[in-house]
Coordinates of N, CA and C in Angstrom, one line a residue:
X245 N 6.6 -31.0 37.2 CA 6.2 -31.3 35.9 C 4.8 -30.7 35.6
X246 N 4.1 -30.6 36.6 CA 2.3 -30.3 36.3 C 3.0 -28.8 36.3
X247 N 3.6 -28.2 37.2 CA 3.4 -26.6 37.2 C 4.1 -26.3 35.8
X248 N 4.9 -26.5 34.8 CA 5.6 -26.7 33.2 C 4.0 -26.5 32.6
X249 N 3.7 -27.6 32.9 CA 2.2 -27.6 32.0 C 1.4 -26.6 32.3
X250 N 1.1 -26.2 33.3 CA -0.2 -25.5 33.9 C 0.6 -23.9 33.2
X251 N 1.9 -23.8 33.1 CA 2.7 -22.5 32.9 C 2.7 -22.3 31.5
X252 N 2.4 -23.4 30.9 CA 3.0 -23.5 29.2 C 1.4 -23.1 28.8
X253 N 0.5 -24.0 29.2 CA -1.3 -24.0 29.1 C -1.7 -22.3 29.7
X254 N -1.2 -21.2 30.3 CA -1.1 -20.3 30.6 C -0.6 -19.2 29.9
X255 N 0.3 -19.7 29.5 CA 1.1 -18.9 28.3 C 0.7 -18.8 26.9
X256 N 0.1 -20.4 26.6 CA -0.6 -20.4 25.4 C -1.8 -19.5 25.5
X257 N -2.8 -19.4 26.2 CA -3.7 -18.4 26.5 C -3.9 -17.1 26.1
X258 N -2.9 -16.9 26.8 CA -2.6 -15.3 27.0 C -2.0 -15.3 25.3
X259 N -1.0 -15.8 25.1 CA -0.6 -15.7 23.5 C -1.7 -15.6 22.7
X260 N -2.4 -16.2 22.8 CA -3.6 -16.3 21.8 C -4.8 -15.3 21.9
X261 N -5.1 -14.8 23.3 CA -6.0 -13.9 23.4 C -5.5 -12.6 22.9
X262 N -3.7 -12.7 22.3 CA -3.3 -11.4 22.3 C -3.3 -11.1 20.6
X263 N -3.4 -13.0 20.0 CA -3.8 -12.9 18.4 C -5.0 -12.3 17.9
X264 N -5.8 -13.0 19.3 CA -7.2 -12.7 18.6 C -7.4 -11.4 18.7
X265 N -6.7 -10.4 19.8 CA -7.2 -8.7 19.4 C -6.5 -8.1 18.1
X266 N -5.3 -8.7 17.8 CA -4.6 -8.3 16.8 C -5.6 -8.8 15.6
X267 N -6.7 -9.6 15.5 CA -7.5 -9.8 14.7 C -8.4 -8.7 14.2
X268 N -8.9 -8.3 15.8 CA -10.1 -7.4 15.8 C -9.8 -5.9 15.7
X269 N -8.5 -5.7 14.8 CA -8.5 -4.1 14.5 C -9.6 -4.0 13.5
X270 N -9.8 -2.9 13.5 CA -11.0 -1.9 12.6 C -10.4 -2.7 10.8
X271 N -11.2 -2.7 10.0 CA -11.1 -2.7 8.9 C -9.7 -3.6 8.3
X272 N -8.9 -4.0 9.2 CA -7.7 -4.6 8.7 C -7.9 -5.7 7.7
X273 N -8.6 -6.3 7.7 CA -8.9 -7.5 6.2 C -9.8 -7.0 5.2
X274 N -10.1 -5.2 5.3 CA -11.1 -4.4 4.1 C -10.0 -3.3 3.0
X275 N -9.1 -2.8 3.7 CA -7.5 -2.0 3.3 C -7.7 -1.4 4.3
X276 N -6.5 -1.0 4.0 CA -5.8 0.5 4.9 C -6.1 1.7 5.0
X277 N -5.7 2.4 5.9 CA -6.3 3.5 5.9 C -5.5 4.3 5.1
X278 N -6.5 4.8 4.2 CA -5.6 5.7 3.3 C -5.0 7.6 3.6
X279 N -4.3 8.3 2.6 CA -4.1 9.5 3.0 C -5.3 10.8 2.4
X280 N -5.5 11.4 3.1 CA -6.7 12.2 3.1 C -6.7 12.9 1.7
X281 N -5.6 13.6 1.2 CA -5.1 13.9 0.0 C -5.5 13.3 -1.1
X282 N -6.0 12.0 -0.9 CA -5.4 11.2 -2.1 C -7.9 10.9 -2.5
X283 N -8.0 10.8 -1.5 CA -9.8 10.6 -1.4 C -10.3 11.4 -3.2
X284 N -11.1 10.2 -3.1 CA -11.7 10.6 -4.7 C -12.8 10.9 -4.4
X285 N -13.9 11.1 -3.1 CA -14.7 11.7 -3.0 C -14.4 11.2 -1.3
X286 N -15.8 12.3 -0.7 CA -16.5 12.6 0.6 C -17.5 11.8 0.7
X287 N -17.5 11.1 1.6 CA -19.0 10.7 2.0 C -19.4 11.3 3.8
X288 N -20.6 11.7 3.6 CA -21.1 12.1 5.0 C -22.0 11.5 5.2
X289 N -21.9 10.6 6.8 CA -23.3 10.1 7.7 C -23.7 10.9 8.2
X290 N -25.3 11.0 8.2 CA -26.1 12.4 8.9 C -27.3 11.6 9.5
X291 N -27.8 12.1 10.2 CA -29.1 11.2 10.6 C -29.8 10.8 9.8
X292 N -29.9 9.4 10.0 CA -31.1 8.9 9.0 C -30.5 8.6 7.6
X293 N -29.2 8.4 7.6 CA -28.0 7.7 6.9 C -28.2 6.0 7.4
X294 N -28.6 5.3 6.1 CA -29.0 4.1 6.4 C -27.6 3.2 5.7
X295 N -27.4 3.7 4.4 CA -25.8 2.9 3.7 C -25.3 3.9 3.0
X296 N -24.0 3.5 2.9 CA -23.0 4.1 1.9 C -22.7 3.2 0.4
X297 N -22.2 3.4 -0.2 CA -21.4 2.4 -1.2 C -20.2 3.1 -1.6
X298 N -19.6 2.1 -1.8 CA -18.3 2.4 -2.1 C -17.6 1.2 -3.4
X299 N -16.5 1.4 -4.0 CA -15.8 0.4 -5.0 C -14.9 0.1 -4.6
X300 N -14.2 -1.2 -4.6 CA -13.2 -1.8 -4.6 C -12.3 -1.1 -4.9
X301 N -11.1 -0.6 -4.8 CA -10.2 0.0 -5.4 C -10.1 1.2 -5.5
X302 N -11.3 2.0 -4.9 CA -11.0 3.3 -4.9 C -10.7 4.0 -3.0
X303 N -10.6 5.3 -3.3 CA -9.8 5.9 -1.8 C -11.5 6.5 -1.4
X304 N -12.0 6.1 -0.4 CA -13.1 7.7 0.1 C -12.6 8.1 1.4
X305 N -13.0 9.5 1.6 CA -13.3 9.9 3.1 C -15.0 9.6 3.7
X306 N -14.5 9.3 4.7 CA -16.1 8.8 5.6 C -16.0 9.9 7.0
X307 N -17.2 10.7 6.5 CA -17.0 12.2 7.5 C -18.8 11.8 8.5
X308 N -18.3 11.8 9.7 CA -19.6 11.6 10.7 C -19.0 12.3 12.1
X309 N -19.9 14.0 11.4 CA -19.5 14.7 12.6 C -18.4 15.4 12.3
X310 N -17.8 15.0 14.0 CA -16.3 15.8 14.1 C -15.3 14.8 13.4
X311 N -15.8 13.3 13.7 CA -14.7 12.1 13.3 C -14.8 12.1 12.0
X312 N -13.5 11.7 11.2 CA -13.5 11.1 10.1 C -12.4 9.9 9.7
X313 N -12.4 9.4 8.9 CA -11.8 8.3 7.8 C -11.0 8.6 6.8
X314 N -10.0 8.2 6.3 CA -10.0 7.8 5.1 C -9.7 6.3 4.2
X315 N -9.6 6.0 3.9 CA -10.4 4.5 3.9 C -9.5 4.4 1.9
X316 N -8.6 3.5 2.0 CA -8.5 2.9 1.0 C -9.3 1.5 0.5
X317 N -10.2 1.3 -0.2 CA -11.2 0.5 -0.2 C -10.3 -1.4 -0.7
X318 N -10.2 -1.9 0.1 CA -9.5 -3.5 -0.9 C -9.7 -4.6 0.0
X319 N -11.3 -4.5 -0.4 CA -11.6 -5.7 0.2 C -11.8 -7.4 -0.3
X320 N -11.7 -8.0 0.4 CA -11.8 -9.4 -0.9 C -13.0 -9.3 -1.9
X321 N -13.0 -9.9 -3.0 CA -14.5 -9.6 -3.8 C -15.0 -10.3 -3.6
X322 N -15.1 -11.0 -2.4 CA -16.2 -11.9 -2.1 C -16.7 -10.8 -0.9
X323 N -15.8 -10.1 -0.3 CA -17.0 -9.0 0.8 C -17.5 -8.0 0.1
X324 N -18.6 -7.7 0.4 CA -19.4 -7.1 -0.3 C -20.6 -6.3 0.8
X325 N -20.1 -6.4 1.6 CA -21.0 -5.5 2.8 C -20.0 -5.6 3.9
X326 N -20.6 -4.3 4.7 CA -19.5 -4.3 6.2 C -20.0 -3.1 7.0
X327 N -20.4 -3.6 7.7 CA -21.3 -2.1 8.8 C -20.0 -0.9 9.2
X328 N -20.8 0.1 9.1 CA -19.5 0.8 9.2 C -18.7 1.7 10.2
X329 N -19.1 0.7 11.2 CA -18.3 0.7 12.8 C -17.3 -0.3 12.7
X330 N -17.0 -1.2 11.6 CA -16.0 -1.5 11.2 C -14.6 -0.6 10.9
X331 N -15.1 -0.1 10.2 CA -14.4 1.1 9.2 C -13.7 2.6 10.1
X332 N -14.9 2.9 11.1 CA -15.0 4.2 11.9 C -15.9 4.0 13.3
X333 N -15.0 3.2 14.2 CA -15.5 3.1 15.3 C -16.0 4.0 16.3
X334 N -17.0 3.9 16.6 CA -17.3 5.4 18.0 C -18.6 5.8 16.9
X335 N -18.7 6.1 15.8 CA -19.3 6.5 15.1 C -21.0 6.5 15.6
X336 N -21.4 8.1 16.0 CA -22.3 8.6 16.9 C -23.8 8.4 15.6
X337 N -23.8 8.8 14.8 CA -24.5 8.6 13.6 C -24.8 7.4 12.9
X338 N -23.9 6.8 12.7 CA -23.6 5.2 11.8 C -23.5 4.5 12.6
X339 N -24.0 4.2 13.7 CA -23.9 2.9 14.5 C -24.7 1.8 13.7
X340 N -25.6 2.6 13.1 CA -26.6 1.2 11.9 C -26.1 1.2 10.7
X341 N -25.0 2.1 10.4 CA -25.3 2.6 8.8 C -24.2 0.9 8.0
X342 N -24.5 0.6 7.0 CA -24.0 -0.6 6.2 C -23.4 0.2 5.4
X343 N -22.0 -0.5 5.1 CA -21.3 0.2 3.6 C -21.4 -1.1 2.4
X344 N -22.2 -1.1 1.7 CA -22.3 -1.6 0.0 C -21.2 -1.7 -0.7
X345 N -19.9 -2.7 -0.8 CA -18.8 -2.8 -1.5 C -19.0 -3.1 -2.7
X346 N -18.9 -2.4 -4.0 CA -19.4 -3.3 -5.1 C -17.8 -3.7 -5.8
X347 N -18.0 -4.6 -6.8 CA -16.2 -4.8 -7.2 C -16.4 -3.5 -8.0
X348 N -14.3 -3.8 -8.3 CA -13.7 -2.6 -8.7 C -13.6 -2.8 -9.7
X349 N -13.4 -1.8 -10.6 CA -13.3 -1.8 -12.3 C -12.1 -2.8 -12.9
X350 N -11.8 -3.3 -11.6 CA -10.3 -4.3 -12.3 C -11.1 -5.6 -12.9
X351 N -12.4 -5.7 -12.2 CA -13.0 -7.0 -11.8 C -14.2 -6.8 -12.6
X352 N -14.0 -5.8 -13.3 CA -15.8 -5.8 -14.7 C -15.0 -6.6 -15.7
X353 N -15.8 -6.8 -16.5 CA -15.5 -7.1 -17.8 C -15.7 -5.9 -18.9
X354 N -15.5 -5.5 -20.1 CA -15.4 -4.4 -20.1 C -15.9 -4.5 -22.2

């Protein structure tokens, strides 16, 4: 009966350490990654690239270097900042750089 438990308390473990990486993908609770085609503008980190901004609702590309992004922006409106090794991990340039989410034109008043 103890080795049931010690197997089941084992199993829950491992299950769970396997939620929490499924947690820790890149950007997954900011949107998806969008198609390169579709980007309403470019943005480039260059040295001494401190932030970006970006809107709710719109598509950018995020160009650092050889790597790039494209980044459909939909993040809750309550996030409103997100370093952007979230977004584009490895990122040799932007290891400091912050992206500025402001809301999207759905969410002005007009």
């Amino acid at each position: 009966m103890q080795n049931i438990f010690a197997s089941a308390f084992a199993l829950a473990l491992v299950l769970g350490s396997a939620a929490q990486a499924a947690q820790d993908k890149p950007a997954s609770d900011l949107g998806p990654v969008g198609i390169a085609a579709t980007a309403e503008r470019t943005l480039e980190v260059k040295p001494g690239t401190r932030y970006l901004n970006v809107r709710n609702g719109e598509t950018v590309a995020i160009r650092d270097g050889e790597r790039s992004v494209t980044w459909f922006v939909q993040a809750a409106p309550h996030i409103n900042l997100v370093p952007l090794s979230r977004i584009l991990p490895g990122s040799a340039d932007g290891k400091d750089v912050l992206i500025y989410i402001a809301p999207g034109h759905q969410y002005q008043d007009f």
